[in-house]
PDB file of C-alpha atoms in Angstrom:
ATOM      1  CA  UNK A   1     -16.042 -25.838 -83.060  1.00  0.00           C
ATOM      2  CA  UNK A   2     -16.640 -29.183 -81.431  1.00  0.00           C
ATOM      3  CA  UNK A   3     -14.776 -31.166 -84.116  1.00  0.00           C
ATOM      4  CA  UNK A   4     -16.992 -29.902 -86.964  1.00  0.00           C
ATOM      5  CA  UNK A   5     -15.282 -28.457 -89.996  1.00  0.00           C
ATOM      6  CA  UNK A   6     -16.503 -24.960 -90.771  1.00  0.00           C
ATOM      7  CA  UNK A   7     -16.696 -24.075 -94.442  1.00  0.00           C
ATOM      8  CA  UNK A   8     -16.729 -20.501 -95.686  1.00  0.00           C
ATOM      9  CA  UNK A   9     -19.214 -20.037 -98.535  1.00  0.00           C
ATOM     10  CA  UNK A  10     -19.983 -17.272-100.999  1.00  0.00           C
ATOM     11  CA  UNK A  11     -23.356 -17.561-102.715  1.00  0.00           C
ATOM     12  CA  UNK A  12     -25.312 -15.369-105.112  1.00  0.00           C
ATOM     13  CA  UNK A  13     -28.706 -14.181-103.878  1.00  0.00           C
ATOM     14  CA  UNK A  14     -30.631 -11.819-106.146  1.00  0.00           C
ATOM     15  CA  UNK A  15     -27.397 -10.454-107.533  1.00  0.00           C
ATOM     16  CA  UNK A  16     -25.735 -10.088-104.107  1.00  0.00           C
ATOM     17  CA  UNK A  17     -22.662 -12.001-102.948  1.00  0.00           C
ATOM     18  CA  UNK A  18     -23.470 -13.399 -99.503  1.00  0.00           C
ATOM     19  CA  UNK A  19     -20.881 -14.900 -97.175  1.00  0.00           C
ATOM     20  CA  UNK A  20     -21.860 -17.613 -94.707  1.00  0.00           C
ATOM     21  CA  UNK A  21     -20.204 -20.167 -92.441  1.00  0.00           C
ATOM     22  CA  UNK A  22     -21.519 -23.703 -92.960  1.00  0.00           C
ATOM     23  CA  UNK A  23     -21.023 -26.734 -90.710  1.00  0.00           C
ATOM     24  CA  UNK A  24     -22.702 -30.041 -89.892  1.00  0.00           C
ATOM     25  CA  UNK A  25     -25.053 -32.252 -91.819  1.00  0.00           C
ATOM     26  CA  UNK A  26     -28.368 -34.032 -91.380  1.00  0.00           C
ATOM     27  CA  UNK A  27     -32.004 -33.873 -92.324  1.00  0.00           C
ATOM     28  CA  UNK A  28     -32.545 -30.466 -90.692  1.00  0.00           C
ATOM     29  CA  UNK A  29     -31.188 -27.129 -91.877  1.00  0.00           C
ATOM     30  CA  UNK A  30     -30.654 -24.261 -89.433  1.00  0.00           C
ATOM     31  CA  UNK A  31     -29.938 -20.678 -90.488  1.00  0.00           C
ATOM     32  CA  UNK A  32     -28.608 -18.170 -87.926  1.00  0.00           C
ATOM     33  CA  UNK A  33     -28.785 -14.378 -88.250  1.00  0.00           C
ATOM     34  CA  UNK A  34     -26.621 -12.289 -85.880  1.00  0.00           C
ATOM     35  CA  UNK A  35     -27.588  -8.996 -84.279  1.00  0.00           C
ATOM     36  CA  UNK A  36     -26.003  -5.768 -85.585  1.00  0.00           C
ATOM     37  CA  UNK A  37     -23.847  -7.792 -87.964  1.00  0.00           C
ATOM     38  CA  UNK A  38     -21.560  -9.303 -85.281  1.00  0.00           C
ATOM     39  CA  UNK A  39     -21.046 -12.909 -86.378  1.00  0.00           C
ATOM     40  CA  UNK A  40     -18.486 -13.929 -83.744  1.00  0.00           C
ATOM     41  CA  UNK A  41     -20.649 -14.294 -80.649  1.00  0.00           C
ATOM     42  CA  UNK A  42     -22.926 -16.882 -82.336  1.00  0.00           C
ATOM     43  CA  UNK A  43     -20.151 -19.334 -83.194  1.00  0.00           C
ATOM     44  CA  UNK A  44     -20.817 -21.615 -80.199  1.00  0.00           C
ATOM     45  CA  UNK A  45     -24.515 -21.739 -81.085  1.00  0.00           C
ATOM     46  CA  UNK A  46     -23.476 -22.512 -84.657  1.00  0.00           C
ATOM     47  CA  UNK A  47     -21.331 -25.403 -83.416  1.00  0.00           C
ATOM     48  CA  UNK A  48     -24.122 -26.711 -81.188  1.00  0.00           C
ATOM     49  CA  UNK A  49     -26.616 -26.732 -84.049  1.00  0.00           C
ATOM     50  CA  UNK A  50     -24.047 -28.365 -86.355  1.00  0.00           C
ATOM     51  CA  UNK A  51     -24.056 -31.430 -84.076  1.00  0.00           C
ATOM     52  CA  UNK A  52     -27.534 -32.330 -85.354  1.00  0.00           C
ATOM     53  CA  UNK A  53     -28.218 -30.180 -88.447  1.00  0.00           C
ATOM     54  CA  UNK A  54     -26.665 -28.596 -91.483  1.00  0.00           C
ATOM     55  CA  UNK A  55     -26.133 -25.099 -90.123  1.00  0.00           C
ATOM     56  CA  UNK A  56     -25.419 -21.739 -91.747  1.00  0.00           C
ATOM     57  CA  UNK A  57     -24.312 -18.575 -89.972  1.00  0.00           C
ATOM     58  CA  UNK A  58     -25.063 -15.672 -92.333  1.00  0.00           C
ATOM     59  CA  UNK A  59     -22.613 -12.771 -92.460  1.00  0.00           C
ATOM     60  CA  UNK A  60     -25.177 -10.034 -92.973  1.00  0.00           C
ATOM     61  CA  UNK A  61     -24.996  -7.128 -93.561  1.00  0.00           C
ATOM     62  CA  UNK A  62     -21.371  -8.097 -94.224  1.00  0.00           C
ATOM     63  CA  UNK A  63     -19.369  -6.817 -91.239  1.00  0.00           C
ATOM     64  CA  UNK A  64     -17.299 -10.026 -91.272  1.00  0.00           C
ATOM     65  CA  UNK A  65     -15.468  -9.059 -94.474  1.00  0.00           C
ATOM     66  CA  UNK A  66     -14.279  -6.047 -96.428  1.00  0.00           C
ATOM     67  CA  UNK A  67     -16.616  -4.108 -98.743  1.00  0.00           C
ATOM     68  CA  UNK A  68     -18.505  -4.360-100.974  1.00  0.00           C
ATOM     69  CA  UNK A  69     -21.266  -5.404 -98.612  1.00  0.00           C
ATOM     70  CA  UNK A  70     -24.259  -7.436 -99.789  1.00  0.00           C
ATOM     71  CA  UNK A  71     -26.740  -4.908 -98.371  1.00  0.00           C
ATOM     72  CA  UNK A  72     -27.182  -1.816 -96.234  1.00  0.00           C
ATOM     73  CA  UNK A  73     -26.966  -2.250 -92.476  1.00  0.00           C
ATOM     74  CA  UNK A  74     -30.720  -2.021 -91.952  1.00  0.00           C
ATOM     75  CA  UNK A  75     -33.203  -4.540 -90.580  1.00  0.00           C
ATOM     76  CA  UNK A  76     -35.354  -4.589 -93.712  1.00  0.00           C
ATOM     77  CA  UNK A  77     -32.370  -4.850 -96.085  1.00  0.00           C
ATOM     78  CA  UNK A  78     -30.896  -7.786 -94.171  1.00  0.00           C
ATOM     79  CA  UNK A  79     -34.331  -9.439 -94.299  1.00  0.00           C
ATOM     80  CA  UNK A  80     -34.609  -8.914 -98.051  1.00  0.00           C
ATOM     81  CA  UNK A  81     -31.227 -10.510 -98.784  1.00  0.00           C
ATOM     82  CA  UNK A  82     -31.947 -13.342 -96.327  1.00  0.00           C
ATOM     83  CA  UNK A  83     -35.209 -14.098 -98.133  1.00  0.00           C
ATOM     84  CA  UNK A  84     -33.429 -14.166-101.503  1.00  0.00           C
ATOM     85  CA  UNK A  85     -30.705 -16.397-100.031  1.00  0.00           C
ATOM     86  CA  UNK A  86     -33.367 -18.816 -98.717  1.00  0.00           C
ATOM     87  CA  UNK A  87     -34.698 -19.109-102.278  1.00  0.00           C
ATOM     88  CA  UNK A  88     -31.401 -20.320-103.678  1.00  0.00           C
ATOM     89  CA  UNK A  89     -29.069 -21.957-101.136  1.00  0.00           C
ATOM     90  CA  UNK A  90     -30.601 -24.310 -98.532  1.00  0.00           C
ATOM     91  CA  UNK A  91     -32.643 -26.417-100.966  1.00  0.00           C
ATOM     92  CA  UNK A  92     -35.685 -26.698 -98.711  1.00  0.00           C
ATOM     93  CA  UNK A  93     -37.456 -25.296 -95.639  1.00  0.00           C
ATOM     94  CA  UNK A  94     -35.220 -24.268 -92.724  1.00  0.00           C
ATOM     95  CA  UNK A  95     -35.330 -23.492 -89.031  1.00  0.00           C
ATOM     96  CA  UNK A  96     -34.586 -19.759 -89.064  1.00  0.00           C
ATOM     97  CA  UNK A  97     -33.138 -18.235 -85.888  1.00  0.00           C
ATOM     98  CA  UNK A  98     -32.126 -14.617 -85.387  1.00  0.00           C
ATOM     99  CA  UNK A  99     -30.756 -12.762 -82.391  1.00  0.00           C
ATOM    100  CA  UNK A 100     -31.492  -9.160 -81.367  1.00  0.00           C
ATOM    101  CA  UNK A 101     -31.923  -7.057 -84.538  1.00  0.00           C
ATOM    102  CA  UNK A 102     -31.295 -10.309 -86.439  1.00  0.00           C
ATOM    103  CA  UNK A 103     -34.488 -11.672 -84.866  1.00  0.00           C
ATOM    104  CA  UNK A 104     -36.426  -8.806 -86.455  1.00  0.00           C
ATOM    105  CA  UNK A 105     -34.816  -9.490 -89.841  1.00  0.00           C
ATOM    106  CA  UNK A 106     -35.577 -13.204 -89.446  1.00  0.00           C
ATOM    107  CA  UNK A 107     -39.242 -12.421 -88.772  1.00  0.00           C
ATOM    108  CA  UNK A 108     -39.476 -10.226 -91.880  1.00  0.00           C
ATOM    109  CA  UNK A 109     -37.769 -12.896 -93.990  1.00  0.00           C
ATOM    110  CA  UNK A 110     -40.113 -15.605 -92.669  1.00  0.00           C
ATOM    111  CA  UNK A 111     -43.115 -13.449 -93.559  1.00  0.00           C
ATOM    112  CA  UNK A 112     -41.735 -12.905 -97.069  1.00  0.00           C
ATOM    113  CA  UNK A 113     -40.914 -16.605 -97.637  1.00  0.00           C
ATOM    114  CA  UNK A 114     -43.354 -18.663 -95.533  1.00  0.00           C
ATOM    115  CA  UNK A 115     -42.777 -21.823 -97.589  1.00  0.00           C
ATOM    116  CA  UNK A 116     -39.040 -21.626 -96.815  1.00  0.00           C
ATOM    117  CA  UNK A 117     -39.312 -21.501 -93.008  1.00  0.00           C
ATOM    118  CA  UNK A 118     -40.430 -24.523 -90.951  1.00  0.00           C
ATOM    119  CA  UNK A 119     -39.904 -22.872 -87.570  1.00  0.00           C
ATOM    120  CA  UNK A 120     -38.887 -19.412 -86.418  1.00  0.00           C
ATOM    121  CA  UNK A 121     -36.735 -18.776 -83.336  1.00  0.00           C
ATOM    122  CA  UNK A 122     -36.458 -15.207 -82.053  1.00  0.00           C
ATOM    123  CA  UNK A 123     -33.544 -14.860 -79.627  1.00  0.00           C
ATOM    124  CA  UNK A 124     -33.670 -11.701 -77.529  1.00  0.00           C
ATOM    125  CA  UNK A 125     -35.939  -9.699 -79.871  1.00  0.00           C
ATOM    126  CA  UNK A 126     -35.427  -6.062 -78.967  1.00  0.00           C
ATOM    127  CA  UNK A 127     -37.289  -2.800 -78.655  1.00  0.00           C
ATOM    128  CA  UNK A 128     -40.761  -3.034 -77.181  1.00  0.00           C
ATOM    129  CA  UNK A 129     -42.708   0.151 -77.958  1.00  0.00           C
ATOM    130  CA  UNK A 130     -41.417   2.084 -74.945  1.00  0.00           C
ATOM    131  CA  UNK A 131     -37.759   1.524 -76.050  1.00  0.00           C
ATOM    132  CA  UNK A 132     -38.093   2.932 -79.562  1.00  0.00           C
ATOM    133  CA  UNK A 133     -36.051   6.080 -79.003  1.00  0.00           C
ATOM    134  CA  UNK A 134     -32.360   6.308 -78.120  1.00  0.00           C
ATOM    135  CA  UNK A 135     -33.167   8.181 -74.911  1.00  0.00           C
ATOM    136  CA  UNK A 136     -35.599   5.564 -73.643  1.00  0.00           C
ATOM    137  CA  UNK A 137     -33.381   2.598 -74.462  1.00  0.00           C
ATOM    138  CA  UNK A 138     -30.305   4.003 -72.685  1.00  0.00           C
ATOM    139  CA  UNK A 139     -31.238   2.868 -69.157  1.00  0.00           C
ATOM    140  CA  UNK A 140     -32.288  -0.677 -70.200  1.00  0.00           C
ATOM    141  CA  UNK A 141     -29.029  -0.930 -72.154  1.00  0.00           C
ATOM    142  CA  UNK A 142     -26.932   0.089 -69.148  1.00  0.00           C
ATOM    143  CA  UNK A 143     -28.831  -2.262 -66.822  1.00  0.00           C
ATOM    144  CA  UNK A 144     -28.240  -5.109 -69.271  1.00  0.00           C
ATOM    145  CA  UNK A 145     -24.604  -4.495 -70.172  1.00  0.00           C
ATOM    146  CA  UNK A 146     -23.601  -4.748 -66.499  1.00  0.00           C
ATOM    147  CA  UNK A 147     -24.485  -8.458 -66.658  1.00  0.00           C
ATOM    148  CA  UNK A 148     -22.750  -9.263 -69.950  1.00  0.00           C
ATOM    149  CA  UNK A 149     -19.533 -11.338 -69.823  1.00  0.00           C
ATOM    150  CA  UNK A 150     -16.347  -9.415 -70.709  1.00  0.00           C
ATOM    151  CA  UNK A 151     -15.517 -12.059 -73.341  1.00  0.00           C
ATOM    152  CA  UNK A 152     -18.387 -10.879 -75.525  1.00  0.00           C
ATOM    153  CA  UNK A 153     -16.461  -7.698 -76.412  1.00  0.00           C
ATOM    154  CA  UNK A 154     -13.761  -9.329 -78.593  1.00  0.00           C
ATOM    155  CA  UNK A 155     -16.519 -11.422 -80.186  1.00  0.00           C
ATOM    156  CA  UNK A 156     -18.512  -8.357 -81.257  1.00  0.00           C
ATOM    157  CA  UNK A 157     -16.509  -5.108 -81.272  1.00  0.00           C
ATOM    158  CA  UNK A 158     -14.234  -5.982 -84.250  1.00  0.00           C
ATOM    159  CA  UNK A 159     -17.365  -6.420 -86.395  1.00  0.00           C
ATOM    160  CA  UNK A 160     -18.776  -3.072 -85.259  1.00  0.00           C
ATOM    161  CA  UNK A 161     -15.453  -1.367 -86.041  1.00  0.00           C
ATOM    162  CA  UNK A 162     -15.298  -2.959 -89.475  1.00  0.00           C
ATOM    163  CA  UNK A 163     -18.879  -1.937 -90.209  1.00  0.00           C
ATOM    164  CA  UNK A 164     -18.336   1.579 -88.910  1.00  0.00           C
ATOM    165  CA  UNK A 165     -20.370   3.649 -86.419  1.00  0.00           C
ATOM    166  CA  UNK A 166     -22.693   5.100 -89.066  1.00  0.00           C
ATOM    167  CA  UNK A 167     -23.752   1.643 -90.315  1.00  0.00           C
ATOM    168  CA  UNK A 168     -24.160   0.253 -86.784  1.00  0.00           C
ATOM    169  CA  UNK A 169     -26.291   3.251 -85.779  1.00  0.00           C
ATOM    170  CA  UNK A 170     -28.435   2.862 -88.915  1.00  0.00           C
ATOM    171  CA  UNK A 171     -29.054  -0.786 -88.082  1.00  0.00           C
ATOM    172  CA  UNK A 172     -29.978   0.186 -84.524  1.00  0.00           C
ATOM    173  CA  UNK A 173     -32.376   2.919 -85.618  1.00  0.00           C
ATOM    174  CA  UNK A 174     -34.110   0.744 -88.217  1.00  0.00           C
ATOM    175  CA  UNK A 175     -34.555  -1.920 -85.533  1.00  0.00           C
ATOM    176  CA  UNK A 176     -36.168   0.691 -83.273  1.00  0.00           C
ATOM    177  CA  UNK A 177     -38.470   1.764 -86.109  1.00  0.00           C
ATOM    178  CA  UNK A 178     -39.624  -1.816 -86.690  1.00  0.00           C
ATOM    179  CA  UNK A 179     -42.847  -3.106 -85.089  1.00  0.00           C
ATOM    180  CA  UNK A 180     -42.742  -6.937 -85.001  1.00  0.00           C
ATOM    181  CA  UNK A 181     -45.970  -7.106 -82.993  1.00  0.00           C
ATOM    182  CA  UNK A 182     -47.919  -6.247 -86.147  1.00  0.00           C
ATOM    183  CA  UNK A 183     -46.428  -9.095 -88.168  1.00  0.00           C
ATOM    184  CA  UNK A 184     -46.176 -12.052 -85.796  1.00  0.00           C
ATOM    185  CA  UNK A 185     -49.867 -12.915 -86.021  1.00  0.00           C
ATOM    186  CA  UNK A 186     -49.373 -13.707 -89.705  1.00  0.00           C
ATOM    187  CA  UNK A 187     -46.536 -16.221 -89.232  1.00  0.00           C
ATOM    188  CA  UNK A 188     -47.907 -19.661 -90.027  1.00  0.00           C
ATOM    189  CA  UNK A 189     -45.215 -21.800 -88.385  1.00  0.00           C
ATOM    190  CA  UNK A 190     -44.139 -22.505 -84.790  1.00  0.00           C
ATOM    191  CA  UNK A 191     -42.441 -19.510 -83.164  1.00  0.00           C
ATOM    192  CA  UNK A 192     -40.115 -19.799 -80.166  1.00  0.00           C
ATOM    193  CA  UNK A 193     -39.039 -16.643 -78.331  1.00  0.00           C
ATOM    194  CA  UNK A 194     -36.020 -16.920 -76.015  1.00  0.00           C
ATOM    195  CA  UNK A 195     -34.700 -14.201 -73.706  1.00  0.00           C
ATOM    196  CA  UNK A 196     -32.047 -13.911 -71.005  1.00  0.00           C
ATOM    197  CA  UNK A 197     -33.201 -13.540 -67.423  1.00  0.00           C
ATOM    198  CA  UNK A 198     -31.121 -10.335 -67.016  1.00  0.00           C
ATOM    199  CA  UNK A 199     -31.994  -8.886 -70.427  1.00  0.00           C
ATOM    200  CA  UNK A 200     -33.686  -5.518 -69.949  1.00  0.00           C
ATOM    201  CA  UNK A 201     -33.610  -4.884 -73.696  1.00  0.00           C
ATOM    202  CA  UNK A 202     -36.047  -7.789 -74.089  1.00  0.00           C
ATOM    203  CA  UNK A 203     -38.267  -7.665 -70.974  1.00  0.00           C
ATOM    204  CA  UNK A 204     -40.221 -10.770 -70.079  1.00  0.00           C
ATOM    205  CA  UNK A 205     -43.576  -9.057 -70.644  1.00  0.00           C
ATOM    206  CA  UNK A 206     -42.456  -8.139 -74.187  1.00  0.00           C
ATOM    207  CA  UNK A 207     -41.295 -11.675 -75.005  1.00  0.00           C
ATOM    208  CA  UNK A 208     -44.474 -13.168 -73.548  1.00  0.00           C
ATOM    209  CA  UNK A 209     -46.668 -10.750 -75.495  1.00  0.00           C
ATOM    210  CA  UNK A 210     -44.974 -11.745 -78.758  1.00  0.00           C
ATOM    211  CA  UNK A 211     -45.574 -15.410 -77.954  1.00  0.00           C
ATOM    212  CA  UNK A 212     -49.259 -14.643 -77.351  1.00  0.00           C
ATOM    213  CA  UNK A 213     -49.584 -12.872 -80.703  1.00  0.00           C
ATOM    214  CA  UNK A 214     -48.032 -15.730 -82.705  1.00  0.00           C
ATOM    215  CA  UNK A 215     -50.613 -18.362 -83.737  1.00  0.00           C
ATOM    216  CA  UNK A 216     -48.345 -21.059 -82.267  1.00  0.00           C
ATOM    217  CA  UNK A 217     -45.901 -19.250 -80.005  1.00  0.00           C
ATOM    218  CA  UNK A 218     -43.912 -20.045 -76.893  1.00  0.00           C
ATOM    219  CA  UNK A 219     -41.684 -17.878 -74.690  1.00  0.00           C
ATOM    220  CA  UNK A 220     -38.708 -19.190 -72.690  1.00  0.00           C
ATOM    221  CA  UNK A 221     -36.351 -17.409 -70.268  1.00  0.00           C
ATOM    222  CA  UNK A 222     -32.799 -18.730 -69.904  1.00  0.00           C
ATOM    223  CA  UNK A 223     -29.798 -17.699 -67.755  1.00  0.00           C
ATOM    224  CA  UNK A 224     -27.817 -14.697 -68.932  1.00  0.00           C
ATOM    225  CA  UNK A 225     -28.386 -11.213 -70.308  1.00  0.00           C
ATOM    226  CA  UNK A 226     -28.918 -10.020 -73.872  1.00  0.00           C
ATOM    227  CA  UNK A 227     -25.904 -11.846 -75.324  1.00  0.00           C
ATOM    228  CA  UNK A 228     -26.903 -15.167 -73.715  1.00  0.00           C
ATOM    229  CA  UNK A 229     -26.089 -17.190 -76.900  1.00  0.00           C
ATOM    230  CA  UNK A 230     -22.430 -16.274 -76.366  1.00  0.00           C
ATOM    231  CA  UNK A 231     -22.251 -18.100 -73.005  1.00  0.00           C
ATOM    232  CA  UNK A 232     -25.190 -20.439 -73.530  1.00  0.00           C
ATOM    233  CA  UNK A 233     -24.448 -21.682 -77.046  1.00  0.00           C
ATOM    234  CA  UNK A 234     -25.259 -25.302 -76.209  1.00  0.00           C
ATOM    235  CA  UNK A 235     -28.528 -24.413 -74.501  1.00  0.00           C
ATOM    236  CA  UNK A 236     -29.472 -22.075 -77.355  1.00  0.00           C
ATOM    237  CA  UNK A 237     -28.789 -24.842 -79.884  1.00  0.00           C
ATOM    238  CA  UNK A 238     -30.882 -27.278 -77.818  1.00  0.00           C
ATOM    239  CA  UNK A 239     -33.828 -24.869 -77.839  1.00  0.00           C
ATOM    240  CA  UNK A 240     -33.500 -24.462 -81.605  1.00  0.00           C
ATOM    241  CA  UNK A 241     -33.532 -28.286 -81.867  1.00  0.00           C
ATOM    242  CA  UNK A 242     -36.709 -28.300 -79.782  1.00  0.00           C
ATOM    243  CA  UNK A 243     -38.309 -25.864 -82.219  1.00  0.00           C
ATOM    244  CA  UNK A 244     -37.282 -28.131 -85.103  1.00  0.00           C
ATOM    245  CA  UNK A 245     -38.859 -31.152 -83.392  1.00  0.00           C
ATOM    246  CA  UNK A 246     -42.078 -29.220 -82.797  1.00  0.00           C
ATOM    247  CA  UNK A 247     -42.191 -28.182 -86.453  1.00  0.00           C
ATOM    248  CA  UNK A 248     -42.282 -31.845 -87.524  1.00  0.00           C
ATOM    249  CA  UNK A 249     -45.626 -32.320 -85.780  1.00  0.00           C
ATOM    250  CA  UNK A 250     -47.067 -28.940 -86.705  1.00  0.00           C
ATOM    251  CA  UNK A 251     -50.175 -28.843 -88.888  1.00  0.00           C
ATOM    252  CA  UNK A 252     -50.399 -25.404 -90.557  1.00  0.00           C
ATOM    253  CA  UNK A 253     -53.479 -23.408 -89.662  1.00  0.00           C
ATOM    254  CA  UNK A 254     -54.867 -20.140 -90.891  1.00  0.00           C
ATOM    255  CA  UNK A 255     -54.067 -17.705 -88.091  1.00  0.00           C
ATOM    256  CA  UNK A 256     -57.058 -16.117 -86.429  1.00  0.00           C
ATOM    257  CA  UNK A 257     -55.152 -12.838 -86.260  1.00  0.00           C
ATOM    258  CA  UNK A 258     -55.126 -12.091 -90.007  1.00  0.00           C
ATOM    259  CA  UNK A 259     -56.718  -8.715 -89.475  1.00  0.00           C
ATOM    260  CA  UNK A 260     -55.693  -5.130 -90.165  1.00  0.00           C
ATOM    261  CA  UNK A 261     -56.117  -3.736 -86.657  1.00  0.00           C
ATOM    262  CA  UNK A 262     -53.459  -3.604 -83.954  1.00  0.00           C
ATOM    263  CA  UNK A 263     -53.092  -6.976 -82.178  1.00  0.00           C
ATOM    264  CA  UNK A 264     -53.780  -7.384 -78.478  1.00  0.00           C
ATOM    265  CA  UNK A 265     -50.554  -7.171 -76.499  1.00  0.00           C
ATOM    266  CA  UNK A 266     -49.353  -7.793 -72.978  1.00  0.00           C
ATOM    267  CA  UNK A 267     -47.423  -4.669 -72.037  1.00  0.00           C
ATOM    268  CA  UNK A 268     -45.207  -4.054 -69.001  1.00  0.00           C
ATOM    269  CA  UNK A 269     -46.599  -1.691 -66.408  1.00  0.00           C
ATOM    270  CA  UNK A 270     -44.505   0.755 -64.341  1.00  0.00           C
ATOM    271  CA  UNK A 271     -41.979  -0.847 -61.941  1.00  0.00           C
ATOM    272  CA  UNK A 272     -43.713  -2.502 -59.024  1.00  0.00           C
ATOM    273  CA  UNK A 273     -47.107  -2.521 -60.720  1.00  0.00           C
ATOM    274  CA  UNK A 274     -49.061  -5.428 -62.149  1.00  0.00           C
ATOM    275  CA  UNK A 275     -48.796  -6.567 -65.750  1.00  0.00           C
ATOM    276  CA  UNK A 276     -51.702  -5.464 -67.877  1.00  0.00           C
ATOM    277  CA  UNK A 277     -53.809  -8.339 -69.263  1.00  0.00           C
ATOM    278  CA  UNK A 278     -53.804  -6.635 -72.651  1.00  0.00           C
ATOM    279  CA  UNK A 279     -54.973  -3.553 -74.440  1.00  0.00           C
TER     280      UNK A 279
END
């Protein structure tokens, strides 16, 4: 962990016992949310952030320890406990970063506690509209997993086994049922979206469309596939630091997209075709 001592914490949040790994110190506070409850693959990103900020890696929904768990393995439940945890533990606004389904929970938590989030970083946010069934996400998953490093398996699979297939599937299905494109226009802080170049679960057109919807959004593509933070922990931490620096100069505005109708989106067209300018 780069010479930084990692401290295991247990904190109460709205009557739930929440485990986290804390490291580092400084004027910034970073909070990391893993995807599908697998804490292990974000440890290098945790170490990178700890070199410049007090950094927490949340063990939600609790696959890193034995039951009882702090919440159900569902995107909205993880978001609810994260929001309650933000009320009690960090002591001030944070840079909130989530990966995969954790990005969706981070977005929901930021919307619920806007005063607690200085900047929002969505790492590999999944499931554009066309991927919101198990059948339609199978091919993108297979195309992506071929480019994942073998070392990511021991960093993730033990958490999935501890959580159990039913809980992992529930988390997956609630992530597919979520529609972050409706919420991003209401996030009144800088939003950075990061995806891997070989990540077919988070296509570039999807990431770019989310950045367009956010009042102050930016999309970046980095080397790697969906689990890019596992191999690119230092780069991921540097991008989170960039989001923190941007937040210092950010003047909150009332988003122009506070409206009930569906936001304009940039959607991918069929393979080989042009990208639609929006619908």
